[in-house]
Amino acid sequence: MLNFFISFFTLFFFYMMNVHWSYFLLGLMAICPFLFFLNFSGTFLSKNMFICLDLYSFQMLVLTVLIVCFCLISSMKVLKNSTSNFFIMNFFFLTFSLLMFFSLSTFFFFFFFFESTLLPTLYIILGWGNNIERVQSGLYLFFYTLFGSMPMMMGIFYMKILNNTLSFNFFELNYFFILLNLVFVFSFLIKMPMFFVHSWLPKAHVEAPVSGSMILAGVLLKMGGYGIYRLIYLFKYFQFFNSIWIFISIWGGILTSLICIRQVDLKCLVAYSSVSHMAMVIMGFFVFTKVSMMSCFMLMVAHGLCSSGLFYLINVIYERSGTRSLFLNKGLMSVFPSLSMWWFILCSFNMASPPSLNLMSEIFLICSSFSWSFSLISFLMFLCFLSAVYNLFLFTSCNHGYINSNLNYFNSCYLSEFFNLFLHIFPVFLMFLKLELYF
């Protein structure tokens, strides 16, 4: 663990000394091997008062470092501008906040770093967003998060009075504290986001730069799920409310899948598909079995890599065509045949086809949901069917048909773009072959 913090603060030294951004990227990559030397046995850090590392937080740490590296690789144009130092600074504080959030076990610091990711994300959207509406999308993101966070902060102070501690290991609630349960759960559900409080996500994705969309879909949506996992044992008395969240999630997943089919903006389509996938994650957490918890983290890791790759692929097309419209980007198979292969792989992985980690995670999620209530079978079958429909709709709409005569695709694809797409896909396939990691 000491090596981990030494490596990270070396990055801060690089930044303060105004070293080139490539050293920052190399330093981030150097953190990954140190993470694999961590031991999750009962004698190491499991009873530490401040640090809480287990298998699931380890996966979130590795996912964070990977997605940040992919974001920096995809932002070469920004890194060549005069604003690159401020861009790197935002990503540094965002990465630091995420790594601390997934490592600490004290509730107040957990909340502090949970909220600390808001400002760097807001600066990335406002500073390097695409359109003038990025101010409105930034305000949506800010006020939705603030709406759920302020009651949560008051709940944390009240938990300190009840338990005389803020460590996760010593928390206890009883069935009288219904309001505390709603305050904690609702804050995390906004961050995921759950249907009914999801409208900030498509706006943020559409207006954010490619790096902002990748980090938002890859890691920031997983913070709510990780927070529910850390506090799930507090909700054991509130089965009535847990069943309400499950029903809302299933119904919201079906509705957002239907919304995906009528989208005309490529980024909006992938953003709504993220809401649909996170609905399954919410359902799995509140089923509250070992298999459902395991499958939720499998789906979070797989979705983080797949959705980040899809946003990067959409940006590759957007840089050449100048539009994200589904009606204008047609016939890409005849223009970029090599890129169509990556479209096919990412869309098929996103619809949970083998061999991908998404397939196993959704199989385990569906099985654990049946154990909770067999009446969910028809809704889950319809949800999986709609997932296949909008992913096939995305692939066929972009890659087949006639090329629009108003668009001129002058630039061919670069090797670095194929390399970035390969780095997104390869871990999803590799973890499909290494499923014992989750058992």
Coordinates of C-alpha atoms in Angstrom, one line a residue:
M1 CA 0.0 0.0 0.0
L2 CA 2.9 2.3 0.7
N3 CA 4.2 1.7 -2.9
F4 CA 0.7 2.6 -4.1
F5 CA 0.7 6.0 -2.4
I6 CA 4.3 6.7 -3.3
S7 CA 3.5 6.1 -7.0
F8 CA 0.5 8.3 -6.9
F9 CA 2.2 11.2 -5.2
T10 CA 5.0 10.9 -7.7
L11 CA 2.4 11.9 -10.3
F12 CA 1.6 15.0 -8.3
F13 CA 5.3 15.9 -8.3
F14 CA 5.4 15.5 -12.1
Y15 CA 2.5 17.9 -12.4
M16 CA 3.9 20.5 -10.1
M17 CA 7.2 20.4 -11.8
N18 CA 5.4 21.0 -15.1
V19 CA 6.6 17.8 -16.7
H20 CA 5.2 16.7 -20.0
W21 CA 1.8 15.0 -19.9
S22 CA 3.2 11.7 -21.3
Y23 CA 5.1 11.2 -18.0
F24 CA 1.7 11.7 -16.1
L25 CA 0.3 8.9 -18.3
L26 CA 3.3 6.6 -17.8
G27 CA 3.0 7.2 -14.0
L28 CA -0.6 6.2 -14.0
M29 CA 0.2 3.0 -15.9
A30 CA 2.9 2.3 -13.3
I31 CA 0.3 2.2 -10.6
C32 CA -1.5 -0.8 -12.0
P33 CA 1.2 -3.4 -11.2
F34 CA 1.3 -2.3 -7.6
L35 CA -2.4 -2.9 -7.2
F36 CA -1.9 -6.6 -8.1
F37 CA 0.4 -7.0 -5.1
L38 CA -2.3 -6.2 -2.6
N39 CA -3.5 -9.1 -0.4
F40 CA -7.1 -9.3 0.7
S41 CA -6.7 -11.9 3.5
G42 CA -8.0 -11.3 7.0
T43 CA -4.7 -10.2 8.3
F44 CA -4.0 -7.3 5.9
L45 CA -6.0 -4.1 5.9
S46 CA -9.3 -5.9 6.6
K47 CA -9.6 -4.5 10.1
N48 CA -7.9 -1.2 9.4
M49 CA -9.9 1.8 10.7
F50 CA -9.4 4.0 7.6
I51 CA -8.6 1.7 4.7
C52 CA -11.1 -0.8 3.4
L53 CA -9.8 -2.9 0.5
D54 CA -11.4 -6.1 -0.7
L55 CA -11.9 -7.9 -4.0
Y56 CA -14.6 -5.5 -5.2
S57 CA -12.8 -2.3 -4.3
F58 CA -9.7 -3.7 -6.0
Q59 CA -11.6 -4.1 -9.2
M60 CA -12.9 -0.6 -9.0
L61 CA -9.3 0.8 -8.5
V62 CA -8.0 -1.1 -11.5
L63 CA -11.0 0.0 -13.6
T64 CA -10.4 3.7 -12.6
V65 CA -6.7 3.6 -13.6
L66 CA -7.5 1.9 -16.9
I67 CA -10.3 4.3 -17.9
V68 CA -8.2 7.4 -16.9
C69 CA -5.4 6.1 -19.1
F70 CA -7.8 5.6 -22.0
C71 CA -9.2 9.1 -21.5
L72 CA -5.8 10.6 -21.7
I73 CA -4.9 8.6 -24.8
S74 CA -8.1 9.8 -26.5
S75 CA -7.5 13.5 -25.7
M76 CA -4.4 14.1 -27.8
K77 CA -5.9 17.2 -29.4
V78 CA -6.6 18.8 -26.0
L79 CA -3.2 17.8 -24.6
K80 CA -1.5 19.7 -27.5
N81 CA -3.3 22.9 -26.7
S82 CA -2.4 25.7 -24.3
T83 CA -5.0 24.5 -21.8
S84 CA -3.4 21.0 -21.4
N85 CA -2.1 21.8 -17.9
F86 CA -5.5 22.7 -16.5
F87 CA -6.9 19.6 -18.2
I88 CA -4.3 17.4 -16.6
M89 CA -4.9 19.0 -13.2
N90 CA -8.6 18.2 -13.4
F91 CA -7.9 14.6 -14.3
F92 CA -5.3 14.4 -11.5
F93 CA -7.8 15.5 -8.8
L94 CA -10.5 13.4 -10.3
T95 CA -8.3 10.3 -10.3
F96 CA -7.1 11.0 -6.7
S97 CA -10.7 11.4 -5.5
L98 CA -11.8 8.2 -7.2
L99 CA -8.9 6.2 -5.8
M100 CA -9.6 7.5 -2.3
F101 CA -13.3 6.9 -2.6
F102 CA -12.7 3.2 -3.4
S103 CA -10.1 2.8 -0.7
L104 CA -11.4 4.5 2.5
S105 CA -13.7 3.0 5.1
T106 CA -14.6 6.1 7.1
F107 CA -18.0 7.4 6.2
F108 CA -17.2 11.1 6.2
F109 CA -14.2 10.8 4.0
F110 CA -16.2 8.4 1.8
F111 CA -18.8 11.1 1.4
F112 CA -16.1 13.8 0.9
F113 CA -14.4 12.1 -2.0
F114 CA -17.8 11.0 -3.3
E115 CA -18.6 14.7 -3.7
S116 CA -15.1 15.8 -4.7
T117 CA -15.5 14.2 -8.1
L118 CA -18.3 16.7 -9.0
L119 CA -16.1 19.8 -9.5
P120 CA -13.4 18.2 -11.8
T121 CA -16.2 16.6 -13.9
L122 CA -18.0 19.9 -14.1
Y123 CA -14.9 21.7 -15.2
I124 CA -14.2 19.1 -17.9
I125 CA -17.7 19.5 -19.3
L126 CA -17.7 23.3 -19.1
G127 CA -14.2 23.8 -20.3
W128 CA -13.9 21.3 -23.2
G129 CA -17.6 20.6 -24.0
N130 CA -18.9 20.8 -27.5
N131 CA -21.9 23.2 -27.6
I132 CA -23.2 26.3 -25.7
E133 CA -25.7 24.0 -23.9
R134 CA -22.9 22.5 -21.8
V135 CA -23.6 25.2 -19.2
Q136 CA -27.2 23.8 -18.8
S137 CA -26.0 20.2 -18.7
G138 CA -23.4 21.2 -16.1
L139 CA -26.1 22.8 -14.0
Y140 CA -28.2 19.6 -14.3
L141 CA -25.3 17.5 -13.1
F142 CA -24.5 19.9 -10.2
F143 CA -28.0 20.3 -8.8
Y144 CA -29.0 16.7 -9.2
T145 CA -25.9 15.6 -7.2
L146 CA -26.4 18.4 -4.7
F147 CA -30.0 17.5 -4.2
G148 CA -29.1 14.0 -3.1
S149 CA -25.9 14.9 -1.2
M150 CA -27.0 17.5 1.3
P151 CA -29.6 15.2 3.1
M152 CA -26.9 12.5 3.0
M153 CA -24.5 14.8 4.8
M154 CA -27.0 15.4 7.6
G155 CA -27.6 11.7 7.8
I156 CA -23.9 11.1 8.3
F157 CA -23.8 13.5 11.2
Y158 CA -26.9 11.8 12.7
M159 CA -25.2 8.4 12.3
K160 CA -22.2 9.7 14.2
I161 CA -24.5 10.6 17.1
L162 CA -26.2 7.1 17.0
N163 CA -23.0 5.0 16.7
N164 CA -20.3 7.2 18.1
T165 CA -18.2 6.3 15.1
L166 CA -18.1 6.8 11.3
S167 CA -16.4 3.5 10.4
F168 CA -18.4 1.2 8.2
N169 CA -17.5 -1.8 10.4
F170 CA -19.5 -0.4 13.4
F171 CA -22.6 1.0 11.8
E172 CA -26.1 -0.2 12.8
L173 CA -29.6 0.9 12.0
N174 CA -32.9 -0.4 13.2
Y175 CA -36.3 -0.3 11.6
F176 CA -37.3 3.0 13.1
F177 CA -34.9 5.0 11.0
I178 CA -36.7 4.9 7.7
L179 CA -35.7 8.5 6.8
L180 CA -32.0 7.6 7.1
N181 CA -32.4 4.7 4.8
L182 CA -34.1 6.8 2.2
V183 CA -31.5 9.5 2.5
F184 CA -28.5 7.2 1.9
V185 CA -30.1 5.1 -0.8
F186 CA -31.5 8.0 -2.8
S187 CA -28.1 9.8 -2.9
F188 CA -26.5 6.7 -4.5
L189 CA -29.4 6.1 -6.8
I190 CA -29.1 9.6 -8.3
K191 CA -25.5 9.0 -9.0
M192 CA -26.0 5.7 -10.8
P193 CA -28.6 7.0 -12.0
M194 CA -32.0 5.4 -11.4
F195 CA -35.0 6.0 -13.7
F196 CA -36.9 9.2 -12.7
V197 CA -33.6 10.9 -11.6
H198 CA -31.7 10.1 -14.8
S199 CA -32.2 13.1 -17.0
W200 CA -28.9 14.7 -16.0
L201 CA -26.9 11.8 -17.6
P202 CA -27.9 12.1 -21.3
K203 CA -27.4 15.9 -21.1
A204 CA -24.0 15.5 -19.5
H205 CA -22.9 12.9 -22.1
V206 CA -24.0 14.9 -25.1
E207 CA -22.2 18.1 -24.1
A208 CA -19.1 16.5 -22.5
P209 CA -15.9 15.9 -24.5
V210 CA -14.9 12.4 -25.3
S211 CA -12.7 12.1 -22.2
G212 CA -15.6 13.4 -20.0
S213 CA -18.0 10.9 -21.5
M214 CA -15.6 8.0 -21.0
I215 CA -14.8 8.7 -17.4
L216 CA -18.4 9.4 -16.7
A217 CA -19.7 6.2 -18.1
G218 CA -16.7 4.1 -17.2
V219 CA -16.2 5.0 -13.5
L220 CA -18.4 7.8 -12.1
L221 CA -21.7 5.8 -12.6
K222 CA -20.1 3.0 -10.6
M223 CA -19.7 5.1 -7.5
G224 CA -23.3 4.8 -6.6
G225 CA -23.3 1.1 -6.9
Y226 CA -20.1 0.8 -4.8
G227 CA -21.7 3.1 -2.2
I228 CA -24.8 0.8 -2.0
Y229 CA -22.5 -2.2 -1.6
R230 CA -20.7 -0.7 1.3
L231 CA -23.9 0.2 3.1
I232 CA -26.1 -2.7 2.0
Y233 CA -26.1 -4.4 5.4
L234 CA -27.7 -1.2 6.9
F235 CA -30.8 -1.8 4.8
K236 CA -31.7 -5.3 6.0
Y237 CA -34.8 -4.0 8.0
F238 CA -36.2 -2.2 4.9
Q239 CA -37.3 -4.9 2.6
F240 CA -40.4 -3.0 1.6
F241 CA -38.3 -0.1 0.2
N242 CA -35.8 -2.5 -1.4
S243 CA -38.6 -4.1 -3.3
I244 CA -39.8 -0.7 -4.5
W245 CA -36.3 0.1 -5.9
I246 CA -36.3 -3.3 -7.6
F247 CA -39.6 -2.6 -9.3
I248 CA -38.7 0.9 -10.4
S249 CA -35.4 -0.3 -11.8
I250 CA -36.9 -3.1 -13.9
W251 CA -39.6 -0.8 -15.2
G252 CA -37.1 2.0 -15.8
G253 CA -34.7 -0.4 -17.6
I254 CA -37.5 -1.4 -20.0
L255 CA -38.6 2.2 -20.7
T256 CA -35.0 3.5 -21.2
S257 CA -34.4 0.6 -23.6
L258 CA -37.5 1.7 -25.6
I259 CA -36.2 5.3 -25.5
C260 CA -32.9 4.1 -27.0
I261 CA -34.7 2.8 -30.1
R262 CA -36.0 6.2 -31.0
Q263 CA -32.8 8.2 -30.4
V264 CA -31.2 10.1 -33.3
D265 CA -28.0 11.1 -31.5
L266 CA -25.4 8.4 -31.1
K267 CA -24.2 9.7 -27.8
C268 CA -27.8 9.9 -26.4
L269 CA -28.4 6.3 -27.5
V270 CA -25.3 5.0 -25.6
A271 CA -26.1 7.2 -22.6
Y272 CA -29.7 5.8 -22.3
S273 CA -28.3 2.3 -22.7
S274 CA -26.1 3.0 -19.6
V275 CA -29.2 3.9 -17.6
S276 CA -30.7 0.5 -18.7
H277 CA -27.7 -1.4 -17.6
M278 CA -27.4 0.4 -14.3
A279 CA -31.1 -0.5 -13.7
M280 CA -30.0 -4.1 -13.7
V281 CA -27.2 -3.4 -11.3
I282 CA -29.6 -1.6 -8.9
M283 CA -31.9 -4.6 -9.0
G284 CA -29.1 -7.0 -8.3
F285 CA -27.8 -5.1 -5.3
F286 CA -31.2 -5.0 -3.6
V287 CA -31.9 -8.7 -4.2
F288 CA -29.0 -9.0 -1.7
T289 CA -27.6 -12.4 -2.4
K290 CA -23.9 -13.3 -2.8
V291 CA -24.4 -14.3 -6.5
S292 CA -26.3 -11.0 -7.2
M293 CA -23.5 -8.9 -5.5
M294 CA -20.8 -10.7 -7.5
S295 CA -22.7 -10.3 -10.8
C296 CA -23.4 -6.6 -10.2
F297 CA -19.6 -5.9 -9.9
M298 CA -19.1 -8.1 -13.0
L299 CA -21.6 -6.0 -14.9
M300 CA -20.2 -2.7 -13.6
V301 CA -16.7 -3.6 -14.8
A302 CA -17.9 -4.9 -18.2
H303 CA -20.2 -2.0 -18.8
G304 CA -17.5 0.5 -17.8
L305 CA -15.2 -0.8 -20.5
C306 CA -17.8 -1.4 -23.2
S307 CA -19.6 2.0 -22.8
S308 CA -16.3 3.9 -22.7
G309 CA -15.2 2.1 -25.9
L310 CA -18.5 3.0 -27.6
F311 CA -18.2 6.7 -26.7
Y312 CA -14.7 6.7 -28.0
L313 CA -15.8 5.0 -31.2
I314 CA -18.6 7.6 -31.7
N315 CA -16.0 10.3 -31.2
V316 CA -13.8 8.7 -33.9
I317 CA -16.8 9.0 -36.4
Y318 CA -17.7 12.5 -35.1
E319 CA -14.2 13.8 -35.8
R320 CA -14.5 12.8 -39.4
S321 CA -18.1 13.5 -40.2
G322 CA -18.7 16.5 -38.0
T323 CA -22.1 15.1 -36.8
R324 CA -23.4 12.5 -34.4
S325 CA -26.8 12.1 -36.2
L326 CA -27.9 8.6 -36.8
F327 CA -29.5 9.7 -40.1
L328 CA -26.4 11.2 -41.5
N329 CA -23.8 8.6 -40.4
K330 CA -24.7 5.8 -42.8
G331 CA -22.8 3.3 -44.8
L332 CA -19.6 3.4 -42.7
M333 CA -18.8 -0.2 -43.7
S334 CA -17.8 0.9 -47.2
V335 CA -15.8 3.9 -45.9
F336 CA -14.1 2.4 -42.8
P337 CA -14.4 -1.4 -43.1
S338 CA -11.8 -2.0 -40.3
L339 CA -13.8 0.2 -38.0
S340 CA -16.9 -1.8 -38.6
M341 CA -15.3 -4.7 -37.0
W342 CA -14.9 -2.7 -33.8
W343 CA -18.5 -1.5 -34.1
F344 CA -19.6 -5.1 -34.3
I345 CA -17.5 -6.3 -31.3
L346 CA -18.5 -3.4 -29.0
C347 CA -22.2 -3.6 -29.9
S348 CA -22.3 -7.4 -29.5
F349 CA -20.5 -7.1 -26.1
N350 CA -22.8 -4.4 -25.0
M351 CA -25.8 -6.7 -25.8
A352 CA -24.2 -9.4 -23.7
S353 CA -23.2 -11.9 -26.3
P354 CA -20.4 -14.4 -25.8
P355 CA -17.5 -14.3 -25.2
S356 CA -17.9 -11.3 -23.0
L357 CA -18.0 -10.7 -19.3
N358 CA -21.4 -9.0 -19.9
L359 CA -23.0 -12.3 -20.7
M360 CA -21.9 -14.1 -17.5
S361 CA -22.9 -11.1 -15.4
E362 CA -26.4 -10.9 -16.9
I363 CA -26.9 -14.7 -16.6
F364 CA -26.0 -14.5 -12.9
L365 CA -28.1 -11.4 -12.3
I366 CA -31.2 -13.0 -14.0
C367 CA -30.7 -16.3 -12.0
S368 CA -30.5 -14.4 -8.7
S369 CA -33.5 -12.3 -9.6
F370 CA -35.6 -15.4 -10.2
S371 CA -34.6 -16.6 -6.7
W372 CA -36.1 -13.4 -5.3
S373 CA -39.3 -13.5 -7.4
F374 CA -40.1 -15.8 -10.3
S375 CA -42.7 -13.3 -11.6
L376 CA -39.9 -11.1 -12.9
I377 CA -39.1 -13.6 -15.7
S378 CA -41.2 -12.0 -18.4
F379 CA -39.9 -8.5 -17.6
L380 CA -36.3 -9.6 -17.6
M381 CA -36.7 -11.5 -20.9
F382 CA -38.2 -8.4 -22.5
L383 CA -35.4 -6.2 -21.1
C384 CA -32.7 -8.6 -22.6
F385 CA -34.6 -8.6 -25.9
L386 CA -34.7 -4.8 -26.0
S387 CA -31.0 -4.6 -25.2
A388 CA -30.3 -6.7 -28.3
V389 CA -32.7 -4.6 -30.4
Y390 CA -31.1 -1.2 -29.7
N391 CA -27.6 -2.5 -30.1
L392 CA -28.4 -4.1 -33.5
F393 CA -30.2 -0.9 -34.4
L394 CA -27.1 1.1 -33.6
F395 CA -24.8 -1.2 -35.6
T396 CA -26.9 -1.6 -38.7
S397 CA -27.9 2.1 -38.8
C398 CA -24.3 3.3 -38.8
N399 CA -22.6 0.6 -40.9
H400 CA -25.2 -0.2 -43.6
G401 CA -27.1 1.9 -46.1
Y402 CA -26.0 4.6 -48.5
I403 CA -23.3 7.1 -47.7
N404 CA -24.6 10.7 -47.3
S405 CA -23.4 12.8 -50.2
N406 CA -23.1 15.9 -47.9
L407 CA -20.4 14.2 -45.8
N408 CA -16.8 13.9 -46.8
Y409 CA -14.6 11.4 -44.9
F410 CA -11.2 12.7 -45.7
N411 CA -9.1 11.1 -42.9
S412 CA -8.5 7.4 -42.5
C413 CA -8.4 5.8 -39.1
Y414 CA -5.1 5.9 -37.1
L415 CA -3.3 3.0 -35.5
S416 CA -3.6 4.7 -32.1
E417 CA -7.4 4.6 -32.4
F418 CA -7.5 0.9 -33.1
F419 CA -5.1 0.4 -30.2
N420 CA -7.3 2.3 -27.8
L421 CA -10.3 0.2 -28.9
F422 CA -8.4 -3.0 -28.5
L423 CA -7.5 -1.9 -24.9
H424 CA -11.2 -1.5 -24.1
I425 CA -12.2 -4.9 -25.5
F426 CA -9.4 -7.2 -24.5
P427 CA -10.0 -7.0 -20.7
V428 CA -13.7 -7.8 -21.1
F429 CA -12.8 -10.9 -23.1
L430 CA -9.9 -11.8 -20.7
M431 CA -12.1 -11.6 -17.6
F432 CA -14.6 -13.9 -19.3
L433 CA -11.9 -16.5 -19.3
K434 CA -10.9 -15.7 -15.7
L435 CA -14.3 -15.9 -13.9
E436 CA -12.7 -17.4 -10.8
L437 CA -11.5 -13.9 -10.0
Y438 CA -15.1 -13.2 -8.8
F439 CA -15.6 -16.3 -6.7

